[in-house]
XYZ file of C-alpha atoms in Angstrom:
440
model
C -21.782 16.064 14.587
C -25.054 14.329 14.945
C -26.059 10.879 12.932
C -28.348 12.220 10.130
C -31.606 10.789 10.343
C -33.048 9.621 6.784
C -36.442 11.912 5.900
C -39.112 9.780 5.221
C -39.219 7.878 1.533
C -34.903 7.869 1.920
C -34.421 4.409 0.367
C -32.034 2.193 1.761
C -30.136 1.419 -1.236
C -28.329 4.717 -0.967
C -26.305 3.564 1.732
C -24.341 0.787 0.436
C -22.948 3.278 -2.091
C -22.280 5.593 0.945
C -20.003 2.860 2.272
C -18.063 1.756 -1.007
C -17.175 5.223 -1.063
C -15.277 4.643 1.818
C -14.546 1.764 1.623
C -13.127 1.515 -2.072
C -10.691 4.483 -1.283
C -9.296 2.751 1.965
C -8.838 -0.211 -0.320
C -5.851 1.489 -1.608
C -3.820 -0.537 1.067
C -4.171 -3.398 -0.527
C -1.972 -1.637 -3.428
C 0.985 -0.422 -1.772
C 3.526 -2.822 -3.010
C 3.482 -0.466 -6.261
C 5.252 2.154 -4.658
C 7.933 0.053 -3.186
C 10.034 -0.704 -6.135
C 10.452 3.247 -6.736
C 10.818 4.236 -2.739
C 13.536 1.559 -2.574
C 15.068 3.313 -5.784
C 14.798 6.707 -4.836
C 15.670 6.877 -1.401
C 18.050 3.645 -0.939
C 15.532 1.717 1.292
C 15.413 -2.277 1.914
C 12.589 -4.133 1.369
C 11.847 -4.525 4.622
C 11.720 -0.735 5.183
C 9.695 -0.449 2.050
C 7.142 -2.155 3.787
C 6.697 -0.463 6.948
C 4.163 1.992 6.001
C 2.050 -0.306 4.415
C 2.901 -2.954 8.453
C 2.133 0.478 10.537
C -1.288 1.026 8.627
C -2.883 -2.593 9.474
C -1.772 -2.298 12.852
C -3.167 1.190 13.095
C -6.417 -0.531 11.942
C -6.940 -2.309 14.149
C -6.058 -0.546 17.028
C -7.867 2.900 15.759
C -10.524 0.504 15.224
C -10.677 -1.399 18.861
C -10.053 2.010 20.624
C -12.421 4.360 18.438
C -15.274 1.828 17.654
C -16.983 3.218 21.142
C -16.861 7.197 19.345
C -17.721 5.649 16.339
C -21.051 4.318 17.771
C -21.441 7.097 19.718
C -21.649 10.038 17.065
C -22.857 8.003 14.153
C -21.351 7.416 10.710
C -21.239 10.714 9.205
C -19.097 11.449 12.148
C -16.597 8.429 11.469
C -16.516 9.023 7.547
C -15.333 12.551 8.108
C -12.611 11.778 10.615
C -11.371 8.786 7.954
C -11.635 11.360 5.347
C -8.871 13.214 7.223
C -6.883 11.254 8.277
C -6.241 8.848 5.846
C -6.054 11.825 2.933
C -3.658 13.778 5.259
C -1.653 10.510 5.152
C -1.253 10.839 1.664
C -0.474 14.428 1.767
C 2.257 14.023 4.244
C 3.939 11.370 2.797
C 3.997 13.410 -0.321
C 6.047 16.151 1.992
C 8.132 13.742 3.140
C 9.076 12.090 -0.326
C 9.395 15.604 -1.530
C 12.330 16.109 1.107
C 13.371 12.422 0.806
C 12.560 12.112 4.441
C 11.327 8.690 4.644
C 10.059 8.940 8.453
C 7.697 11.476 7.447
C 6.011 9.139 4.920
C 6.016 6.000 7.758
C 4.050 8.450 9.853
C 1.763 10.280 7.229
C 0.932 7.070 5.439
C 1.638 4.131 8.499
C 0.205 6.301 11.964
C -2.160 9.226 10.489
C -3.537 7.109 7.390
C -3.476 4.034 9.590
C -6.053 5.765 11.270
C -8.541 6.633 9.258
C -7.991 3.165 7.731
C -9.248 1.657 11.067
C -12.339 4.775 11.501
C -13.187 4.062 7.838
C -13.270 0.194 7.982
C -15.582 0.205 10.899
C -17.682 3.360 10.417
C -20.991 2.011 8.134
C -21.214 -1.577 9.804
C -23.606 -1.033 12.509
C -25.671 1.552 10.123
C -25.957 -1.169 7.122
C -26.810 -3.780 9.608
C -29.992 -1.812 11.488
C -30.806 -0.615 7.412
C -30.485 -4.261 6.141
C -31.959 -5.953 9.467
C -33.253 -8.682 6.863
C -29.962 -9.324 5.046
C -26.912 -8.230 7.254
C -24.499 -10.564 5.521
C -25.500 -8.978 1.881
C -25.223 -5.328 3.307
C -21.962 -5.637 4.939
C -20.759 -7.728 2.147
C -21.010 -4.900 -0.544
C -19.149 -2.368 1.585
C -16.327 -4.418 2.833
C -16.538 -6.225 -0.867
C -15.134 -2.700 -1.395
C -11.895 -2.514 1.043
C -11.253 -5.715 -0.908
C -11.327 -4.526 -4.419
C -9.918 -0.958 -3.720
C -6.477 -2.283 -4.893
C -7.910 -3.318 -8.375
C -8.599 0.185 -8.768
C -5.259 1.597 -6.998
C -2.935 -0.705 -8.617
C -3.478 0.600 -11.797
C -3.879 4.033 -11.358
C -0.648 4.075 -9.083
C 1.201 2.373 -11.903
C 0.453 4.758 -14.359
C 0.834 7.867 -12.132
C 4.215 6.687 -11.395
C 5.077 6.285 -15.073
C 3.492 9.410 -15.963
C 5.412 11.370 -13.543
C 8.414 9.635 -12.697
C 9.634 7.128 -10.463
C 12.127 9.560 -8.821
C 11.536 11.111 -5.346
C 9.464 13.883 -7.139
C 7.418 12.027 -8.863
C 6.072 9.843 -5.746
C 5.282 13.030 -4.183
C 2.905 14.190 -7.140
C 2.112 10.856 -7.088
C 0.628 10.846 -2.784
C -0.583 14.393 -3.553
C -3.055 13.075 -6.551
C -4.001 10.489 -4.106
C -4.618 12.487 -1.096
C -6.783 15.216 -3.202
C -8.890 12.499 -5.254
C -9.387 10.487 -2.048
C -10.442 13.245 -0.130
C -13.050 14.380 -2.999
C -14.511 10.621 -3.295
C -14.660 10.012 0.191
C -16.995 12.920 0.636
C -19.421 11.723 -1.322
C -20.254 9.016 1.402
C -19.787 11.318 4.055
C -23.025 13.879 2.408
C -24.800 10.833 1.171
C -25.053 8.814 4.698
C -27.983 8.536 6.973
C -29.330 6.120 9.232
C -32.375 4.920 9.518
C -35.557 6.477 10.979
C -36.760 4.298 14.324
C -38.952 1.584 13.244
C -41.107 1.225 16.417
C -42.281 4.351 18.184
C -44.126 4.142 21.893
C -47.566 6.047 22.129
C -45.942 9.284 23.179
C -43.603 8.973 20.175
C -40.402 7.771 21.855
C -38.478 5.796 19.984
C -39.213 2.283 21.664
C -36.704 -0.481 22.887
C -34.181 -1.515 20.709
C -35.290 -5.497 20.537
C -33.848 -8.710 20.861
C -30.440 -10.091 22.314
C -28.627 -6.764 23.228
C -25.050 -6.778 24.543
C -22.617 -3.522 24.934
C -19.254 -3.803 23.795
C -17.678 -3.368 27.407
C -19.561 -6.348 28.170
C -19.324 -8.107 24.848
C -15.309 -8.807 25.526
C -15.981 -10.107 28.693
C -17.829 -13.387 27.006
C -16.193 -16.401 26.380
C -18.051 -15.970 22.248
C -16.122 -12.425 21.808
C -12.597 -14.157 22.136
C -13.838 -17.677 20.148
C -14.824 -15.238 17.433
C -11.372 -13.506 17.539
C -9.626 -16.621 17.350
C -12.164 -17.854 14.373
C -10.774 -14.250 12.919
C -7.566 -14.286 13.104
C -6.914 -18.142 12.317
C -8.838 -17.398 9.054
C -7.073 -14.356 8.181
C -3.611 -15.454 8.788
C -4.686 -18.752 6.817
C -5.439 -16.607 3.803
C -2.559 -13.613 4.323
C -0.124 -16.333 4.159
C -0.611 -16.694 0.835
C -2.235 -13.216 -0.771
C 1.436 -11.623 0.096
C 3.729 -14.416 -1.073
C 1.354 -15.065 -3.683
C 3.824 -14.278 -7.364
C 6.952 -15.829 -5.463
C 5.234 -19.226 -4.672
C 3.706 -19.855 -7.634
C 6.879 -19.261 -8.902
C 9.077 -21.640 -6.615
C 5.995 -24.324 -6.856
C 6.846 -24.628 -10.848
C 10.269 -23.341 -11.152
C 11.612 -27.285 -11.080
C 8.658 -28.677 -14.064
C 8.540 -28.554 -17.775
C 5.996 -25.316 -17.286
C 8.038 -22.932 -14.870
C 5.601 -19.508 -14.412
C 6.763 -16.262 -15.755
C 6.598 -12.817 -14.214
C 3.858 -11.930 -16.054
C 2.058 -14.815 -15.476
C 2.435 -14.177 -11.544
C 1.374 -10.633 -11.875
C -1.910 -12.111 -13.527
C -2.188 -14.677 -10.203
C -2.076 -11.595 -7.787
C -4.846 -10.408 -9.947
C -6.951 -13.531 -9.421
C -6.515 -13.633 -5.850
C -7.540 -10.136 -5.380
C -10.792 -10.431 -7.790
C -11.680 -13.763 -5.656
C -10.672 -12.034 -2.391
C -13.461 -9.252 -3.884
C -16.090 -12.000 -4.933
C -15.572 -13.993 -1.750
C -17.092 -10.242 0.549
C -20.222 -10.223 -1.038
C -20.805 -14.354 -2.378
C -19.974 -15.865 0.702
C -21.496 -13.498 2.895
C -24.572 -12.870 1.042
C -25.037 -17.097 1.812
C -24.118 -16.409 5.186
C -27.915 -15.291 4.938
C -29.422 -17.975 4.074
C -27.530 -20.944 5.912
C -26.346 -19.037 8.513
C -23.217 -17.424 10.142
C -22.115 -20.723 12.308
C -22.461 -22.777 8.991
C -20.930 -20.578 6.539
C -17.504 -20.371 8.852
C -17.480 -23.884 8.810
C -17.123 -23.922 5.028
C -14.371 -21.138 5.360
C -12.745 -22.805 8.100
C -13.040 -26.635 7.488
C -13.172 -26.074 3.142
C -10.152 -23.990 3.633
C -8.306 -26.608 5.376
C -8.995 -29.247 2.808
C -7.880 -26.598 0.106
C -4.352 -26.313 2.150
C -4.210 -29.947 2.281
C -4.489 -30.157 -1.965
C -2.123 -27.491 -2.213
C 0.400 -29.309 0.246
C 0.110 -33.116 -1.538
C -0.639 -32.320 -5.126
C -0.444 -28.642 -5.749
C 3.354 -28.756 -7.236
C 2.267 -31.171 -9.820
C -1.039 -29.400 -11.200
C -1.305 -25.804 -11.816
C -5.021 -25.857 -12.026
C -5.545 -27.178 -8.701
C -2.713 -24.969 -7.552
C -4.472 -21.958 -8.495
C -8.341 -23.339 -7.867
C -7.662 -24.260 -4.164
C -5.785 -21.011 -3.434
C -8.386 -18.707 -5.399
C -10.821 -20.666 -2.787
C -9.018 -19.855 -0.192
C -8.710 -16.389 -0.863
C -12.067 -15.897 -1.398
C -13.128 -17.659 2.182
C -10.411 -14.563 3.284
C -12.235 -12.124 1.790
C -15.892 -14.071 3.080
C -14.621 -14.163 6.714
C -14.064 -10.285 6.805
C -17.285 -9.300 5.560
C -19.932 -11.864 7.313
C -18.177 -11.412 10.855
C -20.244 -8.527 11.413
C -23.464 -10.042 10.726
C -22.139 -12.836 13.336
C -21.495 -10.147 15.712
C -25.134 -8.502 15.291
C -26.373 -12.368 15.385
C -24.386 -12.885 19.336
C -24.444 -9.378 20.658
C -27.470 -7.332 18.644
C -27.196 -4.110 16.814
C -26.807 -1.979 20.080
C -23.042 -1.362 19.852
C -21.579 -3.486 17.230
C -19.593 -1.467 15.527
C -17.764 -1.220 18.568
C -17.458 -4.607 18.975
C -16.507 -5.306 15.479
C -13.426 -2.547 16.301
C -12.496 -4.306 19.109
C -12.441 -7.747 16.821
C -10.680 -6.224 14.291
C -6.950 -6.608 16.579
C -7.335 -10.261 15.503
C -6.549 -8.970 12.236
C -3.646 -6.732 13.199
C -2.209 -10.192 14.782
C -2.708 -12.183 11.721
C -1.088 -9.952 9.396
C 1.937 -10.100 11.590
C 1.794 -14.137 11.639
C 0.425 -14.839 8.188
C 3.584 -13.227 6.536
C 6.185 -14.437 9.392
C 5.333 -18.015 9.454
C 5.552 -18.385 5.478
C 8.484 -15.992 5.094
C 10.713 -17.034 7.824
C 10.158 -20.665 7.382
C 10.806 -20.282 3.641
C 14.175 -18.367 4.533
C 15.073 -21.074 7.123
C 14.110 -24.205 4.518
C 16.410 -22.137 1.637
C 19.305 -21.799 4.379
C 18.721 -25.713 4.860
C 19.515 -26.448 0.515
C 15.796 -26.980 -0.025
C 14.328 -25.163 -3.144
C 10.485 -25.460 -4.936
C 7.433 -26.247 -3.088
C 9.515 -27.589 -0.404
C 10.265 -24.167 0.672
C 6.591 -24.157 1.660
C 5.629 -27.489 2.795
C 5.943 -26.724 6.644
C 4.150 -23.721 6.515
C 0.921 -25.457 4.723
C 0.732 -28.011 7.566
C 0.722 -24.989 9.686
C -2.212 -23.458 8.216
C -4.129 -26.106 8.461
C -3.485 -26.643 12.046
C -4.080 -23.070 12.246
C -7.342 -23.234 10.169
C -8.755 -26.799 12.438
C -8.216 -24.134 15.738
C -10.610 -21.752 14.121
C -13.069 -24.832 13.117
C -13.390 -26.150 16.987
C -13.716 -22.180 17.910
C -16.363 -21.551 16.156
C -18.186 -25.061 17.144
C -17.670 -23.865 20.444
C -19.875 -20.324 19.934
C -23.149 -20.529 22.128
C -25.788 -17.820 22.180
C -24.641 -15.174 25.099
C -25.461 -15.700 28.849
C -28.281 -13.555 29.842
C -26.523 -11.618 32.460
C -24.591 -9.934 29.938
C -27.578 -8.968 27.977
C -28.399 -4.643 28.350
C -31.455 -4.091 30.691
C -34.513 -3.006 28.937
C -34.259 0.813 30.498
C -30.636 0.557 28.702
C -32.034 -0.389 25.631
C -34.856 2.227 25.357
C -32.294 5.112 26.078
C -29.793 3.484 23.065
C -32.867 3.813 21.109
C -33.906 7.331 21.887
C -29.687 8.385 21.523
C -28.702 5.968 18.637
C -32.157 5.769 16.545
């Protein structure tokens, strides 16, 4: 399938609804916990097998997304939209077989492996076509498609609820339930997959060749060989498992931070934080990375990084005695989150240029399969271990703060450590005018 080139007068602006397409369907993700209560009902699963799926599908992100970035860049974004299409709809569909015939594998491997993968394709497939679009504003265009992997569950959670009420929480009705999912997915995603294009080359030679691709150009074999790739995977990952740590014990900690004061929270009320934290984990894509713009990429992680750690620190000394700056420093946080994911492109395009960085960004993206491993484990387990111990409240938690922002001052020094790429890495000029004349 070749990239389709936009005809002449094609504005730009069509694209970032291309992406949200995508991107808001994928989003989903973000909104399986609404299916666990009934999957552990109807087919007698733990928790912890409840979750699987939902652990399988990040870490098929990222490695779909490291491994398939190259193919990706290679046959252009209409190519990647359709193969996410698949995949992650077939996900859907087979995990409505398998909770049809109460076979839970079947829904691990539709919804975890197959839908994994198009979760990885889909995250990855409009970067490098938004940045050469937006050349101007990378942060802002990347922002407003990966603004909407971030708000997909505000749609999903919802929906999901209802579907499940409407049709029953049995094994039965989750299947109708992943069927209306797979089919409505499958119909919305296409609209990004007509609608895409990318963009016409701006700079033509006299004979009408596309010309040189310009600038700092680095391929993405050579881009992991640089001492900036891995400080930007560690910048990644440190802020990622800084702000997983609390977006999935989010309703329990509130909860155990004011279960011991004259204003314990209720249920409800912890339903309504998750809801916050997702909204600011929304606002943070396209705010923070839309600044990125304007005071750079460099500066703007030092605000996620170093801010964040501060934010940690209130939440660690004062946050069990004030529930406003309990939920301010954490909506913060969350939002940084949500910034990190969607300017890190931009500071890939900034180090390594436009020629392959949607490979690149693939191959970053394992930093977040790592951190939502070590987000969850370090709050979870030492909250388990600090319960076994007679502790109870915010103590369950205090260890794990500290941790973050150790975790958060690694990223800090990373990223004062990023220095524009050594020349010998950069593409030869004969490389970049053939990327031009394949890519443009």
């Amino acid at each position: 399938m070749s990239p389709p080139v936009a005809p002449p007068g094609w504005s730009r602006w069509l694209v970032p609804p291309a992406a949200l397409s995508v991107h808001l369907s994928i989003g989903q993700a973000y909104a399986w916990s609404v299916f666990k209560p009934s999957l552990e009902s109807a087919l007698d699963l733990s928790g912890t097998q409840s979750a699987l799926p939902f652990q399988l599908g990040i870490v098929m992100l990222g490695l779909s997304a490291a491994f398939g970035g190259t193919l990706v860049e290679r046959n252009g974004p209409r190519w990647a939209m359709t193969v996410a299409l698949i995949c992650f709809s077939s996900g859907f569909l087979l995990s409505a077989l398998g909770a049809a015939t109460e076979q839970y594998w079947l829904i691990v491997f539709g919804y975890g492996f197959v839908g994994g993968i198009g979760l990885g394709i889909g995250y990855i497939s409009p970067v490098s076509t938004l940045i050469k679009w937006f050349p101007d504003r990378p942060g802002m265009a990347t922002g407003i498609a990966i603004m909407g992997f971030g708000g997909g569950a505000l749609i999903a959670s919802p929906w999901s609820a209802q579907m499940l009420e409407s049709f029953g929480s049995d094994s039965s009705g989750i299947a109708l339930a992943f069927l209306v999912h797979g089919l409505t997915y499958a119909v919305f995603m296409s609209l990004g997959v007509f609608l895409v294009r990318v963009p016409r080359p701006a700079k033509t030679a006299a004979d009408g060749t596309p010309a040189p691709l310009e600038g700092v150009q680095v391929s993405a074999n050579s881009a992991v060989r640089t001492p900036q790739f891995w400080l930007l995977w560690i910048v990644l990952c440190m802020n990622v498992t800084a702000g997983i740590g609390i977006l999935e014990k989010a309703a329990p900690m509130i909860t155990d931070f004011f279960a011991d004061t004259s204003t314990p929270v209720s249920v409800s009320a912890a339903a309504g934080f998750v809801a916050l934290l997702s909204a600011a984990n929304m606002a943070g894509r396209i705010g923070w990375s839309s600044t990125s713009d304007l005071i750079g990429r460099k500066n703007i992680y030092r605000v996620y990084l170093g801010v964040g750690a501060l934010m940690y620190a209130l939440i660690a000394w004062v946050g069990d005695s004030s529930k406003p700056v309990f939920i301010i420093a954490a909506l913060v946080i969350l939002s940084f989150y949500g910034g990190g994911f969607a300017t890190v492109p931009a500071y890939l395009k900034d180090l390594f240029g436009t020629y392959q960085v949607g490979a690149i960004h693939g191959r970053l993206l394992t930093a977040w399969s790592t951190a939502g491993v070590l987000g969850p484990l370090i709050v979870n387990w030492i909250a388990d271990r600090q319960e076994e111990a007679g502790k109870s409240g915010a103590s369950l938690y205090g260890l794990s703060l500290v941790i973050m922002i150790g975790l958060l001052v690694v990223g800090f020094v990373a990223n004062e450590l990023v220095r524009p790429v050594d020349a010998r890495h950069h593409v030869p000029a004969q490389q970049k005018k053939e990327a031009a004349d394949v890519h443009e």
